[in-house]
Structures are given as structure tokens and as C-alpha cells.
Coordinates of N, CA and C and ligand atoms in Angstrom, one line a residue:
M205 N 79.6 50.0 136.5 CA 80.8 49.9 137.3 C 80.7 50.8 138.6
L206 N 81.0 50.2 139.7 CA 80.9 50.9 141.0 C 82.4 51.1 141.5
L207 N 82.7 52.3 142.0 CA 84.0 52.6 142.5 C 83.8 52.8 144.0
D208 N 84.6 52.0 144.8 CA 84.6 52.2 146.2 C 83.2 52.3 146.8
P209 N 82.3 51.3 146.7 CA 80.9 51.5 147.1 C 80.6 51.5 148.6
F210 N 81.0 52.6 149.2 CA 80.7 52.8 150.6 C 79.3 53.5 150.7
I211 N 78.3 52.7 150.8 CA 76.9 53.3 150.6 C 76.1 53.3 151.9
K212 N 75.9 52.2 152.5 CA 74.9 52.1 153.6 C 75.4 53.0 154.8
N213 N 76.6 53.0 155.1 CA 77.1 53.7 156.3 C 77.6 55.1 156.1
D214 N 77.5 55.6 154.8 CA 77.9 56.9 154.5 C 76.8 57.9 154.9
P215 N 77.0 58.8 155.8 CA 75.9 59.7 156.3 C 75.4 60.6 155.2
K216 N 76.1 60.7 154.1 CA 75.6 61.6 153.0 C 74.8 60.8 151.9
T217 N 74.7 59.5 152.0 CA 74.0 58.7 151.0 C 72.5 59.0 151.1
P218 N 71.9 59.5 150.0 CA 70.4 59.7 150.1 C 69.7 58.4 150.3
A219 N 68.6 58.4 151.1 CA 67.9 57.2 151.6 C 67.6 56.3 150.4
K220 N 67.2 56.8 149.3 CA 66.7 55.9 148.2 C 67.9 55.1 147.6
F221 N 69.1 55.5 147.9 CA 70.2 54.8 147.3 C 70.8 53.7 148.3
K222 N 70.2 53.6 149.5 CA 70.7 52.7 150.5 C 70.4 51.2 150.3
D223 N 69.3 51.0 149.5 CA 68.9 49.6 149.3 C 69.9 49.0 148.2
L224 N 70.7 48.0 148.7 CA 71.8 47.5 147.8 C 71.2 46.7 146.7
S225 N 70.0 46.2 146.8 CA 69.5 45.3 145.7 C 69.4 46.0 144.4
Q226 N 69.4 47.4 144.4 CA 69.3 48.1 143.1 C 70.6 48.1 142.3
Y227 N 71.7 47.6 142.9 CA 73.0 47.7 142.2 C 73.3 46.4 141.5
K228 N 73.5 46.5 140.2 CA 73.8 45.3 139.4 C 75.0 45.6 138.5
P229 N 76.1 45.9 139.1 CA 77.3 46.3 138.3 C 78.0 45.1 137.7
A230 N 78.6 45.4 136.5 CA 79.5 44.3 136.0 C 80.8 44.2 136.8
T231 N 81.2 45.3 137.3 CA 82.5 45.4 138.0 C 82.5 46.4 139.1
I232 N 83.2 46.0 140.2 CA 83.4 46.9 141.3 C 84.9 47.2 141.4
L233 N 85.3 48.5 141.5 CA 86.7 48.8 141.7 C 87.0 49.2 143.1
L234 N 88.0 48.7 143.7 CA 88.4 49.0 145.1 C 89.8 49.6 145.1
T235 N 89.9 50.9 145.6 CA 91.2 51.5 145.6 C 92.1 51.0 146.7
H236 N 91.5 50.6 147.8 CA 92.3 50.1 149.0 C 91.4 49.5 150.0
A237 N 92.0 49.1 151.1 CA 91.3 48.2 152.0 C 90.5 48.9 153.1
H238 N 90.6 50.2 153.2 CA 89.9 50.9 154.3 C 88.4 50.8 154.2
G239 N 87.8 50.7 155.4 CA 86.3 50.5 155.5 C 85.5 51.4 154.7
D240 N 85.9 52.7 154.7 CA 85.1 53.7 154.0 C 85.3 53.6 152.4
H241 N 85.9 52.6 152.0 CA 86.1 52.4 150.5 C 85.6 51.0 150.1
V242 N 85.9 50.0 151.0 CA 85.5 48.6 150.7 C 83.9 48.6 150.9
G243 N 83.5 49.2 152.0 CA 82.1 49.4 152.2 C 81.2 48.2 151.9
D244 N 80.3 48.3 151.0 CA 79.3 47.3 150.7 C 79.8 46.4 149.5
A245 N 81.0 46.5 149.1 CA 81.5 45.8 147.9 C 81.2 44.3 147.9
V246 N 81.5 43.7 149.1 CA 81.4 42.2 149.1 C 79.9 41.8 149.0
A247 N 79.1 42.5 149.7 CA 77.6 42.2 149.7 C 77.1 42.4 148.2
I248 N 77.5 43.5 147.6 CA 77.0 43.7 146.2 C 77.6 42.7 145.2
A249 N 78.9 42.3 145.4 CA 79.5 41.3 144.5 C 78.8 40.0 144.7
K250 N 78.4 39.6 145.9 CA 77.8 38.3 146.2 C 76.4 38.3 145.5
A251 N 75.7 39.4 145.6 CA 74.3 39.5 145.1 C 74.2 39.7 143.6
S252 N 75.3 40.2 143.0 CA 75.2 40.6 141.6 C 76.1 39.8 140.6
N253 N 77.0 39.0 141.2 CA 78.0 38.3 140.4 C 79.0 39.3 139.8
A254 N 79.2 40.5 140.3 CA 80.1 41.4 139.7 C 81.5 40.9 139.9
K255 N 82.4 41.3 139.0 CA 83.8 41.1 139.2 C 84.3 42.2 140.1
V256 N 85.4 42.0 140.8 CA 86.0 43.0 141.7 C 87.4 43.2 141.3
I257 N 87.8 44.4 141.0 CA 89.2 44.7 140.6 C 89.8 45.5 141.8
G258 N 90.9 45.0 142.2 CA 91.6 45.7 143.3 C 93.0 45.1 143.5
V259 N 93.7 45.5 144.6 CA 95.0 45.0 144.7 C 95.0 43.5 145.1
F260 N 95.9 42.7 144.4 CA 95.8 41.3 144.5 C 95.8 40.8 146.0
D261 N 96.7 41.3 146.8 CA 96.9 40.9 148.2 C 95.6 41.1 149.1
H262 N 94.9 42.2 148.7 CA 93.7 42.6 149.5 C 92.5 41.7 149.1
L263 N 92.3 41.5 147.8 CA 91.1 40.7 147.4 C 91.1 39.3 147.9
K264 N 92.3 38.7 148.1 CA 92.4 37.3 148.6 C 91.7 37.2 149.9
S265 N 91.7 38.3 150.7 CA 91.2 38.2 152.1 C 89.7 38.5 152.2
L266 N 89.0 38.9 151.1 CA 87.7 39.4 151.2 C 86.6 38.3 151.2
G267 N 86.9 37.0 150.9 CA 85.9 36.0 150.8 C 84.9 36.2 149.7
L268 N 85.4 36.7 148.6 CA 84.6 37.0 147.4 C 84.1 35.6 146.8
P269 N 83.0 35.7 146.0 CA 82.6 34.5 145.3 C 83.7 34.0 144.4
K270 N 83.7 32.7 144.2 CA 84.7 32.1 143.3 C 84.7 32.8 141.9
G271 N 85.9 33.2 141.5 CA 86.0 33.8 140.1 C 85.7 35.3 140.1
A272 N 85.3 35.9 141.2 CA 85.0 37.3 141.2 C 86.2 38.2 141.3
A273 N 87.2 37.7 142.0 CA 88.4 38.6 142.3 C 89.3 38.7 141.0
M274 N 89.5 40.0 140.7 CA 90.5 40.3 139.6 C 91.6 41.2 140.2
G275 N 92.5 40.5 140.9 CA 93.6 41.2 141.6 C 94.7 41.6 140.7
G276 N 95.2 42.8 140.9 CA 96.3 43.3 140.2 C 97.2 44.2 141.0
D277 N 98.1 44.9 140.4 CA 99.0 45.8 141.0 C 99.3 47.0 140.0
P278 N 100.0 48.0 140.5 CA 100.2 49.2 139.6 C 100.9 48.7 138.3
G279 N 100.5 49.2 137.1 CA 101.0 48.8 135.8 C 100.1 47.8 135.2
G280 N 99.3 47.1 136.0 CA 98.4 46.1 135.4 C 97.1 46.7 134.8
K281 N 96.5 45.9 134.0 CA 95.2 46.4 133.4 C 94.2 45.2 133.2
F282 N 93.0 45.5 133.2 CA 91.9 44.5 132.9 C 91.0 45.1 131.9
K283 N 90.4 44.2 131.0 CA 89.4 44.6 130.0 C 88.1 44.2 130.5
I284 N 87.1 45.1 130.6 CA 85.7 44.8 131.0 C 84.9 45.3 129.9
G285 N 84.4 44.4 129.0 CA 83.6 44.8 127.8 C 84.6 45.6 127.0
D286 N 84.2 46.8 126.6 CA 85.1 47.7 125.8 C 85.8 48.7 126.6
V287 N 85.8 48.5 127.9 CA 86.4 49.4 128.9 C 87.7 48.8 129.4
T288 N 88.8 49.6 129.4 CA 90.0 49.0 130.0 C 90.3 49.8 131.3
V289 N 90.5 49.0 132.4 CA 90.9 49.6 133.7 C 92.4 49.4 133.9
H290 N 93.1 50.6 134.0 CA 94.5 50.6 134.2 C 94.7 50.8 135.7
I291 N 95.6 50.1 136.3 CA 95.9 50.3 137.8 C 97.1 51.2 137.9
V292 N 97.0 52.2 138.7 CA 98.1 53.2 138.9 C 98.4 53.3 140.4
P293 N 99.5 53.9 140.8 CA 99.8 54.0 142.2 C 99.0 55.1 142.9
A294 N 99.0 55.0 144.2 CA 98.5 56.1 145.1 C 99.4 56.1 146.3
M295 N 99.4 57.3 147.0 CA 100.3 57.5 148.2 C 99.4 57.5 149.4
H296 N 99.3 56.4 150.1 CA 98.3 56.2 151.2 C 98.7 55.0 151.9
S297 N 97.8 54.3 152.7 CA 98.0 53.0 153.2 C 96.9 52.1 152.9
S298 N 97.0 50.8 153.2 CA 95.9 49.9 152.8 C 95.9 48.7 153.7
S299 N 95.7 48.9 155.0 CA 95.7 47.8 155.9 C 94.3 47.4 156.3
P300 N 94.0 46.1 156.4 CA 94.8 44.9 156.2 C 94.8 44.4 154.8
G301 N 95.8 44.7 154.0 CA 95.8 44.1 152.7 C 96.5 44.9 151.6
G302 N 97.6 44.5 151.2 CA 98.2 45.1 149.9 C 98.6 46.5 150.1
R303 N 98.3 47.3 149.0 CA 98.8 48.7 148.9 C 97.7 49.5 148.3
P304 N 97.8 50.8 148.4 CA 96.7 51.7 147.8 C 96.9 51.8 146.3
L305 N 95.8 52.0 145.6 CA 95.8 52.2 144.2 C 95.0 53.4 143.7
G306 N 95.3 53.8 142.5 CA 94.3 54.6 141.7 C 93.9 53.8 140.5
F307 N 93.0 54.4 139.7 CA 92.5 53.7 138.5 C 92.4 54.7 137.4
V308 N 92.8 54.3 136.2 CA 92.5 55.1 135.0 C 91.5 54.2 134.2
I309 N 90.3 54.6 134.0 CA 89.3 53.9 133.3 C 89.2 54.4 131.9
E310 N 89.6 53.6 130.9 CA 89.7 54.1 129.5 C 88.5 53.5 128.7
F311 N 87.8 54.4 128.0 CA 86.6 54.0 127.3 C 87.0 53.8 125.8
A312 N 86.0 53.2 125.1 CA 86.3 52.8 123.7 C 86.6 54.0 122.8
D313 N 86.1 55.2 123.1 CA 86.4 56.3 122.3 C 87.8 57.0 122.7
G314 N 88.5 56.4 123.6 CA 89.8 56.9 123.9 C 89.8 57.8 125.1
R315 N 88.7 58.3 125.5 CA 88.6 59.2 126.7 C 88.8 58.4 128.0
S316 N 89.2 59.0 129.1 CA 89.4 58.3 130.3 C 89.1 59.1 131.5
I317 N 88.8 58.3 132.6 CA 88.6 58.9 133.9 C 89.7 58.4 134.8
Y318 N 90.4 59.3 135.6 CA 91.3 59.0 136.6 C 90.7 59.1 138.0
D319 N 90.6 58.0 138.7 CA 90.1 58.0 140.1 C 91.4 58.0 140.9
T320 N 91.7 59.1 141.6 CA 93.0 59.2 142.4 C 93.0 58.2 143.5
G321 N 91.8 57.7 144.0 CA 91.8 57.0 145.3 C 92.2 58.0 146.4
D322 N 92.5 57.4 147.6 CA 93.0 58.2 148.7 C 94.5 58.5 148.4
T323 N 94.9 59.7 148.4 CA 96.3 60.0 148.1 C 96.7 61.3 148.5
W324 N 98.0 61.5 148.7 CA 98.7 62.8 148.7 C 99.2 63.0 147.3
I325 N 99.5 64.3 146.9 CA 100.1 64.6 145.7 C 101.5 63.8 145.6
F326 N 101.8 63.3 144.4 CA 103.1 62.6 144.3 C 103.6 62.9 142.9
G327 N 105.0 62.9 142.8 CA 105.6 63.2 141.5 C 105.3 62.3 140.3
D328 N 105.0 61.1 140.6 CA 104.6 60.1 139.5 C 103.3 60.4 138.9
M329 N 102.5 61.4 139.5 CA 101.3 61.9 138.8 C 101.7 62.4 137.4
S330 N 102.9 62.9 137.2 CA 103.4 63.3 135.9 C 103.4 62.2 134.9
L331 N 103.8 61.0 135.4 CA 103.8 59.8 134.5 C 102.4 59.3 134.2
I332 N 101.5 59.5 135.1 CA 100.1 59.1 134.9 C 99.5 60.0 133.8
Q333 N 99.9 61.3 133.8 CA 99.5 62.2 132.8 C 100.1 61.9 131.4
E334 N 101.4 61.6 131.5 CA 102.2 61.3 130.2 C 101.6 60.0 129.6
I335 N 101.3 59.0 130.4 CA 100.9 57.7 129.8 C 99.4 57.7 129.4
H336 N 98.6 58.4 130.3 CA 97.1 58.2 130.1 C 96.4 59.5 129.7
S337 N 96.9 60.7 130.0 CA 96.2 61.9 129.7 C 94.7 61.9 130.1
P338 N 94.4 61.7 131.3 CA 93.0 61.5 131.7 C 92.2 62.8 131.4
N339 N 90.9 62.6 130.9 CA 90.0 63.7 130.5 C 89.2 64.1 131.7
I340 N 88.9 63.2 132.6 CA 88.1 63.5 133.8 C 88.8 63.0 135.0
I341 N 88.9 63.8 136.0 CA 89.7 63.4 137.2 C 88.7 63.4 138.5
L342 N 88.6 62.3 139.1 CA 87.9 62.2 140.4 C 89.0 62.4 141.5
L343 N 88.9 63.6 142.1 CA 90.1 64.1 142.9 C 89.9 64.0 144.4
Q344 N 90.8 63.3 145.1 CA 90.8 63.3 146.5 C 91.1 64.7 147.1
T345 N 90.2 65.2 147.9 CA 90.4 66.5 148.5 C 90.1 66.5 150.0
G346 N 90.2 65.4 150.6 CA 89.6 65.2 152.0 C 90.4 65.9 153.1
G347 N 91.7 66.0 152.9 CA 92.6 66.6 154.0 C 92.5 65.9 155.3
G348 N 92.5 66.6 156.4 CA 92.5 65.9 157.7 C 93.8 65.1 157.9
P349 N 93.8 64.1 158.8 CA 95.0 63.4 159.1 C 95.4 62.4 157.9
Y350 N 94.6 62.2 156.9 CA 94.8 61.0 156.1 C 95.2 61.4 154.6
N351 N 94.8 62.5 154.1 CA 94.9 62.8 152.7 C 95.3 64.2 152.4
Q352 N 95.5 64.4 151.1 CA 95.9 65.8 150.7 C 94.8 66.7 150.9
D353 N 95.1 67.9 151.4 CA 94.0 68.9 151.6 C 93.6 69.6 150.3
P354 N 92.6 70.4 150.3 CA 92.1 70.9 149.1 C 93.1 71.8 148.3
K355 N 93.9 72.5 149.1 CA 94.9 73.4 148.5 C 95.9 72.6 147.7
T356 N 96.4 71.5 148.3 CA 97.3 70.6 147.7 C 96.7 69.8 146.5
A357 N 95.4 69.5 146.6 CA 94.7 68.8 145.5 C 94.7 69.8 144.3
A358 N 94.4 71.0 144.6 CA 94.4 72.0 143.5 C 95.8 72.1 142.8
L359 N 96.8 72.1 143.6 CA 98.2 72.1 143.1 C 98.5 70.9 142.2
A360 N 98.0 69.7 142.6 CA 98.2 68.5 141.8 C 97.7 68.6 140.4
I361 N 96.5 69.3 140.3 CA 95.9 69.4 139.0 C 96.7 70.5 138.2
R362 N 97.0 71.6 138.8 CA 97.8 72.6 138.1 C 99.1 72.1 137.6
K363 N 99.8 71.3 138.5 CA 101.1 71.0 138.2 C 101.3 69.8 137.2
Y364 N 100.3 68.9 137.3 CA 100.5 67.6 136.6 C 99.5 67.3 135.5
F365 N 98.3 67.9 135.5 CA 97.3 67.4 134.6 C 96.7 68.5 133.7
K366 N 96.0 68.0 132.6 CA 95.3 68.9 131.7 C 93.9 68.3 131.5
P367 N 93.1 68.1 132.5 CA 91.8 67.4 132.3 C 90.8 68.4 131.8
D368 N 89.7 67.9 131.2 CA 88.5 68.7 130.8 C 87.6 68.9 132.0
V369 N 87.6 67.9 132.9 CA 86.7 68.0 134.1 C 87.4 67.5 135.3
V370 N 87.2 68.2 136.4 CA 87.8 67.8 137.7 C 86.6 67.7 138.7
I371 N 86.4 66.6 139.3 CA 85.3 66.4 140.3 C 85.9 66.1 141.7
P372 N 85.8 67.0 142.6 CA 86.4 66.7 143.9 C 85.6 65.7 144.7
M373 N 86.2 64.9 145.5 CA 85.5 63.8 146.2 C 86.1 63.6 147.6
H374 N 85.4 62.8 148.5 CA 86.0 62.4 149.8 C 86.1 63.6 150.7
Y375 N 85.1 64.5 150.8 CA 85.1 65.6 151.7 C 83.7 65.8 152.2
G376 N 83.6 66.6 153.4 CA 82.3 67.0 153.9 C 81.4 65.9 154.5
T377 N 82.0 64.7 154.7 CA 81.2 63.6 155.2 C 81.2 63.7 156.8
W378 N 82.4 63.8 157.3 CA 82.6 63.9 158.7 C 83.4 65.1 159.1
G379 N 83.4 65.5 160.3 CA 84.1 66.7 160.7 C 85.6 66.6 160.6
I380 N 86.1 65.4 160.5 CA 87.6 65.2 160.4 C 88.1 65.6 159.0
L381 N 87.2 65.6 158.1 CA 87.6 65.9 156.7 C 87.3 67.3 156.3
A382 N 87.9 67.8 155.2 CA 87.7 69.1 154.8 C 86.2 69.3 154.5
G383 N 85.7 70.5 154.8 CA 84.3 70.8 154.6 C 84.0 71.4 153.1
E384 N 82.8 71.4 152.8 CA 82.4 71.8 151.4 C 82.9 73.2 151.1
D385 N 82.7 74.1 152.1 CA 83.2 75.5 151.9 C 84.6 75.6 151.6
E386 N 85.4 74.9 152.3 CA 86.9 74.9 152.1 C 87.3 74.4 150.7
V387 N 86.6 73.3 150.4 CA 86.9 72.7 149.1 C 86.5 73.6 147.9
K388 N 85.4 74.3 148.1 CA 84.9 75.2 147.0 C 85.9 76.4 147.0
A389 N 86.3 76.9 148.1 CA 87.2 78.0 148.1 C 88.6 77.7 147.5
M390 N 89.1 76.6 147.7 CA 90.4 76.2 147.2 C 90.4 75.7 145.8
L391 N 89.3 75.2 145.3 CA 89.3 74.6 144.0 C 88.4 75.4 143.0
S392 N 87.7 76.4 143.4 CA 86.8 77.1 142.4 C 87.6 77.7 141.2
G393 N 88.9 78.0 141.4 CA 89.6 78.5 140.3 C 90.2 77.4 139.4
T394 N 90.0 76.2 139.7 CA 90.6 75.1 138.9 C 89.8 74.9 137.6
T395 N 90.6 74.9 136.5 CA 89.9 74.7 135.2 C 89.1 73.4 135.1
G396 N 87.9 73.5 134.7 CA 87.0 72.3 134.5 C 86.4 71.8 135.8
I397 N 86.5 72.6 136.9 CA 86.0 72.1 138.2 C 84.5 71.9 138.1
K398 N 84.0 70.8 138.7 CA 82.6 70.5 138.7 C 82.3 69.9 140.1
F399 N 81.5 70.6 140.9 CA 81.1 70.1 142.2 C 79.8 69.3 142.1
M400 N 79.8 68.1 142.7 CA 78.6 67.2 142.6 C 78.2 66.8 144.0
Q401 N 76.9 66.5 144.1 CA 76.4 66.1 145.4 C 76.0 64.6 145.3
P402 N 76.0 63.9 146.5 CA 75.5 62.5 146.5 C 74.2 62.4 145.8
G403 N 74.0 61.5 144.9 CA 72.8 61.3 144.1 C 72.7 62.0 142.8
D404 N 73.6 63.0 142.6 CA 73.7 63.7 141.3 C 74.1 62.7 140.2
T405 N 73.6 63.0 139.0 CA 74.1 62.3 137.8 C 74.6 63.4 136.8
A406 N 75.5 63.0 135.9 CA 76.1 63.9 134.9 C 76.5 63.1 133.7
S407 N 76.4 63.8 132.5 CA 76.9 63.2 131.3 C 78.1 63.9 130.8
F408 N 79.0 63.3 130.2 CA 80.3 63.9 129.7 C 80.5 63.5 128.3
Ligands
ZN620 ZN1 91.9 55.4 153.1

């Protein structure tokens, strides 16, 4: 499964990961229509026959191979093998196409990952916790003009969630976003915090 595969044009992607032919996902998840999220999704889907899960109105416009698009909206879910992908809201924009999403990816053992997508903190995060109790959270911390800053991201975890692991994302790529030092300063006190670098792997 690939989430928002913005690979070739991301200045932080290690060189050995830029060759798209190495990616053979069963599924690609797209949180919204912005270029730094859709990225290489269409090229990878065409080459790999992957299904693409995203917002219904956006996927229609991507020119995906026939049968690849699995469009939904908040509250919807899809089963991929023994994994269930639940679509949840996000507070952002998604032009041209649809609305922004988050995903809760639920595994056969009952554990789950919540990918917040691009978002500001919002009160319905309490419902995401009540319904899904995610164990691992991929947390938007980018700040700048577009997203919640690292301090607000830390508040979202304290206020709404009880995860085992929190992985900050979407920072330190360009000067417009929060830098690594700021993210570490604001989130190092968060329970379960785990900082990762592009190319890192981890088991949970
Ligand atoms: Zn965005």
C-alpha cells in the first residue's frame, strides 16, 4: 500500500527510491488532489495495476486505468485483502477535485493506522478516536500557510487520541514548511513519538 506517493519531485527522496518501477502496490491511497500528494500515483497505478482509493469526485478526473478507481467519501470503507481502509474527514482543501480526506487503515489483528492527511486540528477527531481508536498516527505537522503547525499537532494528540506511536510527517521539505528542529522541539514530549527519515523502515 502506498500513501500519497509524491516521490520523484520530493527533494528529500533518497536517489535509490526515485525509480518508480520498483513499486508494485496493491493499493494507492490519496488524501486529496494537491500535487505534493497525488505525485506519481497515476504513473504507478498504470504500471502496477494498483487500485486507487480516494475521494470519488477527484479520482474521476485522473484518467486512471479502467477499474482502478475506488472512489469514496467520509464514512465509506473498502476491503483490500484482509485490510480495511476507512475514509475519515480532514480540514483542508482539494482543488481540482472533491474534498480532503484522512484514512484509518485497519489490519486483521484489529490494530490500525490513522493517516491524518493535510489538516488542521478539528473537533471531530474525537469521533475518529471513539470509532477507530488508532494505534499508530501519521501526523500532519507542516505548519506554514496550509496546515496545523507542530504545536497544534501536539495538542491534537494530547486532546483527542491515545495512540501507541505517533509519526510526524509533511515537514522539513521546503522552507515554507516547519523545519525538523521545530517539529522535534514541539513534539518530543508527545507519548509514543517516533521521528523517521525518508527511506527509513520500521516494524510495529
Ligand atoms: Zn494539501
